[in-house]
Coordinates of C-alpha atoms and ligand atoms in Angstrom, one line a residue:
X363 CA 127.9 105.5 97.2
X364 CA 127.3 105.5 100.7
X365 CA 130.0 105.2 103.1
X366 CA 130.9 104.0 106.6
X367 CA 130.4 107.3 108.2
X368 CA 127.1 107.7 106.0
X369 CA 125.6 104.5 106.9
X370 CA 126.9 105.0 111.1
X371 CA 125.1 108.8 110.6
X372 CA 122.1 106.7 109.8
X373 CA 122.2 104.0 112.3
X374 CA 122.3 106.5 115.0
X375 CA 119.9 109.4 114.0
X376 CA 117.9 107.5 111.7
X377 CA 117.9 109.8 108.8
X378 CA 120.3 110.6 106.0
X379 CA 120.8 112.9 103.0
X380 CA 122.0 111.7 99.4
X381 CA 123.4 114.0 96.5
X382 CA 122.8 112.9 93.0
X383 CA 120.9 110.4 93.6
X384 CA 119.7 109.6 89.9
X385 CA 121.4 110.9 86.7
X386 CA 120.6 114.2 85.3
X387 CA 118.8 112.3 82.5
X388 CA 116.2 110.2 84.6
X389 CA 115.2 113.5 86.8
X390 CA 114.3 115.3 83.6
X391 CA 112.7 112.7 82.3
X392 CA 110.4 111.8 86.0
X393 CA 109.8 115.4 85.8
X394 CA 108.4 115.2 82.2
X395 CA 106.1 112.7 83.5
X396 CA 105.2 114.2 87.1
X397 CA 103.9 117.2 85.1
X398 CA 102.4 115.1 82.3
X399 CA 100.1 113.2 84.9
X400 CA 99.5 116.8 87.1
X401 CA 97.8 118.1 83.1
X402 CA 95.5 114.7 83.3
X403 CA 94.3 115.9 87.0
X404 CA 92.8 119.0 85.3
X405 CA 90.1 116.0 84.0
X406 CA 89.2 114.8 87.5
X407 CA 86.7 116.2 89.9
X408 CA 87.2 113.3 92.9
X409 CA 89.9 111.8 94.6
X410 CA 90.2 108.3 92.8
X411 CA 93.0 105.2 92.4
X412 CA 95.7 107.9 91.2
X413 CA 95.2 111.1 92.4
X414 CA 94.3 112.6 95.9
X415 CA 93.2 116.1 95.4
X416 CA 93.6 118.9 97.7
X417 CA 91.0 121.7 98.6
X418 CA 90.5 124.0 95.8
X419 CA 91.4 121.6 92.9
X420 CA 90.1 122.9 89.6
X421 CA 90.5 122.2 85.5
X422 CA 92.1 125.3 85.7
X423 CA 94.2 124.8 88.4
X424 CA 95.2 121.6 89.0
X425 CA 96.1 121.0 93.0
X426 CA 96.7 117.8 94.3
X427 CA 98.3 116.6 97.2
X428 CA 99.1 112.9 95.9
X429 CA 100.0 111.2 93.1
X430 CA 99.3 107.4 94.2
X431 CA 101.5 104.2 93.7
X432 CA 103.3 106.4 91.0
X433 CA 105.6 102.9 90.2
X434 CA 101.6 101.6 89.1
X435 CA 101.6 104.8 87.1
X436 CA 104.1 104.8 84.4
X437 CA 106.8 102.3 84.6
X438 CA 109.3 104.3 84.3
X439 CA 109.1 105.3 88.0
X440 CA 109.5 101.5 88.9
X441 CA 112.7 101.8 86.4
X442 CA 114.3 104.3 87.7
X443 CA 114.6 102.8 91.5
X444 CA 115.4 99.5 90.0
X445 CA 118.2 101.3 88.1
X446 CA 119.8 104.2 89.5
X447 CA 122.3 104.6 92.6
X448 CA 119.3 104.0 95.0
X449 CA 119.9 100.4 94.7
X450 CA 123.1 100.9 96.4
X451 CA 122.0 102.6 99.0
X452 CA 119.3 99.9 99.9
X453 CA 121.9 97.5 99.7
X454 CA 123.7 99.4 102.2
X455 CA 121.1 99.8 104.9
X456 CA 118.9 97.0 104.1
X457 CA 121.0 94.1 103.0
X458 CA 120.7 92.2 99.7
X459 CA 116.8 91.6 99.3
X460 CA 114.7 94.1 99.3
X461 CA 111.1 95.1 98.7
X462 CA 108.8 98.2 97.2
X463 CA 105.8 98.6 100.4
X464 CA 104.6 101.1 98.6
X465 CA 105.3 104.3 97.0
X466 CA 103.7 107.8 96.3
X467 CA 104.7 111.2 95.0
X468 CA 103.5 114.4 97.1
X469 CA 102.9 117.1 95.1
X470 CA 102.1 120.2 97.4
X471 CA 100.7 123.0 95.0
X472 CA 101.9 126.3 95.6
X473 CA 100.2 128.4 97.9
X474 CA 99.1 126.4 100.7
X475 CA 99.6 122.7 99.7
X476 CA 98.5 120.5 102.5
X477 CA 101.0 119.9 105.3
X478 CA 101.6 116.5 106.7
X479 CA 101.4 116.3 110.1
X480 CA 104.2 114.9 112.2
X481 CA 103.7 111.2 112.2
X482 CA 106.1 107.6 112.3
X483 CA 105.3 105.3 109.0
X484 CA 105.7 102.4 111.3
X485 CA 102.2 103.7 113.1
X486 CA 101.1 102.8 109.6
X487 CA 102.5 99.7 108.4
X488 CA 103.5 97.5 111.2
X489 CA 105.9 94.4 110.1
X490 CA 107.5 91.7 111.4
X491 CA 111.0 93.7 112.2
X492 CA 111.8 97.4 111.3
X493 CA 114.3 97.3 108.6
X494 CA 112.4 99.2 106.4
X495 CA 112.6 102.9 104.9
X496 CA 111.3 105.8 103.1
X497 CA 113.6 107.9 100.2
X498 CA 112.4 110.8 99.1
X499 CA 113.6 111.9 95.7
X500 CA 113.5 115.7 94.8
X501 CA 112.0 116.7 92.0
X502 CA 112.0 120.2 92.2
X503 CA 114.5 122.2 94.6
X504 CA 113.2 121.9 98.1
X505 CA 113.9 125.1 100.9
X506 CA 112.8 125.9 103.8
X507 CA 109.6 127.8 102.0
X508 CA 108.1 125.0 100.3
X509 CA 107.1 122.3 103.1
X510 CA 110.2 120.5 103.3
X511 CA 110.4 117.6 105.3
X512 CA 111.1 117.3 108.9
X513 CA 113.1 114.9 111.4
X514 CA 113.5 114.2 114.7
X515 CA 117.0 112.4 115.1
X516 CA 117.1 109.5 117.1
X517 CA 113.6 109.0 117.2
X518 CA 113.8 105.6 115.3
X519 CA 115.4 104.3 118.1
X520 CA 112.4 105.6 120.9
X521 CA 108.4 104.0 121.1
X522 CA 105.9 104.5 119.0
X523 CA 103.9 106.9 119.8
X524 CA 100.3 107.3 120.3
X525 CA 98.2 108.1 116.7
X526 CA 94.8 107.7 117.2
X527 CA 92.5 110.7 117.7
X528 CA 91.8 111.5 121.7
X529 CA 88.2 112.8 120.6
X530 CA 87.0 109.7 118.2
X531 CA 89.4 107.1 119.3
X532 CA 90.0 106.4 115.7
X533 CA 93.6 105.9 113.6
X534 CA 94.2 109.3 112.1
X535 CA 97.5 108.9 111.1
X536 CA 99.3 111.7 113.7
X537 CA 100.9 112.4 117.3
X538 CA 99.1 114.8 118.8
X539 CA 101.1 117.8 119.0
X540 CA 100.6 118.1 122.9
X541 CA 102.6 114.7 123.1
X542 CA 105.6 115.1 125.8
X543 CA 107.2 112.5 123.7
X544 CA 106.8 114.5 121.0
X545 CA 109.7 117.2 121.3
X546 CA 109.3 119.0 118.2
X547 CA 112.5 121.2 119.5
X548 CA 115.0 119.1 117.9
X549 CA 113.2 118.8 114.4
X550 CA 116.0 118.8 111.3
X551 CA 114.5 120.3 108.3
X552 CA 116.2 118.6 104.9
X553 CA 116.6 120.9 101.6
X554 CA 118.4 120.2 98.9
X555 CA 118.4 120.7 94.9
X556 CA 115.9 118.7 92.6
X557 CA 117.8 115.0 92.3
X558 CA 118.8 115.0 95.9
X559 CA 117.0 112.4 98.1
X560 CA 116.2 111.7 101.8
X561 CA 116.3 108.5 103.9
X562 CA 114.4 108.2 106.6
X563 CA 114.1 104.8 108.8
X564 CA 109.9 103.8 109.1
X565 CA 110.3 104.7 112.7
X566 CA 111.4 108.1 113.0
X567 CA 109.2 111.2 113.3
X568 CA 108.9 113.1 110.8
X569 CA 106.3 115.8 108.9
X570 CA 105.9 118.5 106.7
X571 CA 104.2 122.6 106.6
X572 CA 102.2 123.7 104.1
X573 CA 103.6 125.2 100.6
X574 CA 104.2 128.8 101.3
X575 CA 106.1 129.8 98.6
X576 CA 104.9 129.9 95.0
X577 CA 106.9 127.0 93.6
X578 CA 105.7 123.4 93.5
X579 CA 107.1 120.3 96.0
X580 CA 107.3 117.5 94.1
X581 CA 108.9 114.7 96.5
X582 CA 108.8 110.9 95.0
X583 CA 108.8 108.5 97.7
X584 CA 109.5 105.4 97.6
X585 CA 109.1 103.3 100.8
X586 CA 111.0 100.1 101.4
X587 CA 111.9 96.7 103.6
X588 CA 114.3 94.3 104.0
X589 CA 112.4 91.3 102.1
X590 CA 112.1 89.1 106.0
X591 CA 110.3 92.3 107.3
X592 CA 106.8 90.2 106.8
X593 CA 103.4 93.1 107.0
X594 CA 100.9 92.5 109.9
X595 CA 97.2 92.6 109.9
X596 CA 95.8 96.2 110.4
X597 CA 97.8 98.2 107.4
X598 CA 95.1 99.6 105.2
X599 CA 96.8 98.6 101.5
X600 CA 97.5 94.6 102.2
X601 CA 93.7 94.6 103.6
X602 CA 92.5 95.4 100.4
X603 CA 94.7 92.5 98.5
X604 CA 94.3 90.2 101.6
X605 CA 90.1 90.4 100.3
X606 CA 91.3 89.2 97.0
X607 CA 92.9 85.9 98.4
X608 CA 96.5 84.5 99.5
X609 CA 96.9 84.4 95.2
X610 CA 96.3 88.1 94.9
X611 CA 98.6 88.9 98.1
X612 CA 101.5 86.2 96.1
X613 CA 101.7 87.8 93.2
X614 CA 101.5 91.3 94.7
X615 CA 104.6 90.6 97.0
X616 CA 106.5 89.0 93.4
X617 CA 105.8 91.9 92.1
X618 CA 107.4 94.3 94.6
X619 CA 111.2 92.8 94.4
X620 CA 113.5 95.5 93.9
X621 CA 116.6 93.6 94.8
X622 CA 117.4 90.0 95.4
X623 CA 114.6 87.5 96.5
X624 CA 111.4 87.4 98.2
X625 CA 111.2 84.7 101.2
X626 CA 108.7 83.0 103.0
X627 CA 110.7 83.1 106.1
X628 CA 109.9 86.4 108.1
X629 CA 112.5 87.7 110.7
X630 CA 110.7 88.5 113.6
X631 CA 112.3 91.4 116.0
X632 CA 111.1 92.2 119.9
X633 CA 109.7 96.1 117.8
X634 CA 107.5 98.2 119.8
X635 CA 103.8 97.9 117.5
X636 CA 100.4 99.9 117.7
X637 CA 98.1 98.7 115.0
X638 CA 96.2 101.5 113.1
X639 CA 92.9 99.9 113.6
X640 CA 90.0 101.2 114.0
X641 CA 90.6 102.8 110.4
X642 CA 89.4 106.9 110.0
X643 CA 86.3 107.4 108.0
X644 CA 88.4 108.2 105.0
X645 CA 91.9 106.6 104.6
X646 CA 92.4 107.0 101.3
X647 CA 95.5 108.4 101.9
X648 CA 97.7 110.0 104.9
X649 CA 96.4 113.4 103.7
X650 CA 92.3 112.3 104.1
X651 CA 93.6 109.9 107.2
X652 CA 94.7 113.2 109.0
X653 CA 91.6 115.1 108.0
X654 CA 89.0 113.2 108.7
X655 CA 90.4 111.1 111.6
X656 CA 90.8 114.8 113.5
X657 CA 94.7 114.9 113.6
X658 CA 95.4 118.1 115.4
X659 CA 98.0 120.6 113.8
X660 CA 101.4 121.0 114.6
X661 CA 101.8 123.2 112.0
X662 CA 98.9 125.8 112.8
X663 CA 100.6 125.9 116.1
X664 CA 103.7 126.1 115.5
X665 CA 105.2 126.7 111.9
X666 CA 102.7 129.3 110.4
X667 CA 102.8 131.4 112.8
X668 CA 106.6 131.6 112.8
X669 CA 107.1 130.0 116.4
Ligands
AKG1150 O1 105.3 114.8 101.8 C1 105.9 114.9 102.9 O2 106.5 115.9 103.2 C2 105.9 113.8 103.9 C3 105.2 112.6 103.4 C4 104.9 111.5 104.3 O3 105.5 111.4 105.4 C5 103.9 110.5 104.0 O4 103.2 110.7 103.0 O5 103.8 109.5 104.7

């Protein structure tokens, strides 16, 4: 699927785009189920385990910003990355064995749906080396209207940059727009029709604006590591199964095998690291990270006001 110009594209700008990525027939049917799980949001009135709502979320109109771990959803999320052509292109760019680090489906409403502010995963998840990814999986066409997302080639091969708040000195989950390392001048937006995907490696910067148009974004990520890329302390999500003992953190990792085999033999690589500690007074997820850790806007600045 991939080939040796594909993969060199990736090694050097750290981002990739994939046609087709699943069959016609497992896009209609994550769809059915996206939409299926958006009519059960009309019930809730909180942010909870599954769904992160966004401002002006009603029974009437449903408007989230997250459905979480969709693979812990409905299994046929989990399925369809087991089984489709992503497989091959983890193979490609991660080796043999590979894991699920977690996965997530952001589902900007129309009219406004939140941004995400310009931010490196690895600021999130620090591991042991940084062969490790995110795909995003189109669900709906994507254009330049409805929030796609954004790179900054070559980015995955720079430092990690600073994302804790300057005011509270907390983690919230963003560069600060004013960066100079941040040169939002090269930014790459990706569109692409509903079934098309996007790689991008845990290092590189990249973001999202708000919904404008009046047409939902439905990406499916899935986020991914080489199985010897071993998590540190300070990532939010193996805290909470670390407090359930080294069992609970076992059989979690078991569970998360996509390809291949687990191992109890990290690689360790000379990576630059920041760990995302101390935590912002909500992280239940990047969205309520950004928010209430006092990320600055990128997008305010720049984006919606056309500049
Ligand atoms: O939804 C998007 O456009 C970006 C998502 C993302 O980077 C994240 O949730 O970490």
């Amino acid at each position: 699927m991939l080939n040796a110009e594909d993969i060199a594209f990736y090694r050097e700008n750290g981002y990739l785009m994939v046609e087709n990525a699943v069959s016609p027939e497992q896009l209609a049917r994550l769809r059915e189920i996206t939409y299926g799980l958006i009519e059960k949001s009309r019930a809730v009135t909180e942010s909870d385990d599954v769904f992160d709502l966004d401002e002006g979320h009603t029974a009437a109109q449903p408007r989230l910003t997250r459905i979480k771990l969709p693979h812990k959803q409905d299994p046929y999320y989990w399925d369809v990355l087991k089984n489709s052509r992503m497989t091959e292109v983890l193979a490609a760019l991660l080796g043999p064995d590979t894991m699920i680090q977690t996965s997530k489906l952001n589902t900007k409403a129309p009219g406004g749906g939140a941004a995400v502010e310009w931010h490196q995963d690895w600021a999130f998840y620090p591991h042991s080396n940084d062969d490790m990814l995110a795909f995003g999986l189109m669900l709906e066409d994507v254009d330049e209207a409805n929030g796609p997302l954004q790179v900054i080639p070559g980015t995955h091969k720079g430092p990690v940059l600073s994302h804790h708040s300057a005011d509270s000195g907390v983690f919230c989950g963003a560069v600060d727009p004013e960066d100079p390392l941040f040169d939002h001048e090269k930014a790459v937006t990706l569109t692409g029709k509903a079934g098309s995907m996007t790689v991008h490696h845990v290092r590189t910067l990249h973001g999202s604006a708000p919904n404008l148009s009046d047409r939902n974004r439905l990406i499916l990520f899935y986020e991914c590591r080489a199985a010897d890329a071993w998590p540190l302390v300070g990532s939010a999500s193996y805290g909470k199964l670390a407090s359930g003992g080294g069992q609970a953190l076992w059989d979690h990792f078991a569970d998360s095998v996509i390809t291949g085999n687990m191992t109890t033999e990290p690689r360790a690589e000379a990576v630059p690291m920041r760990l995302p500690l101390p935590p912002a007074p909500d992280a239940g997820s990047i969205f309520k990270t950004q928010k209430s850790g006092g990320a600055r806007s990128a997008f305010t600045a720049r984006e919606k006001v056309g500049a």
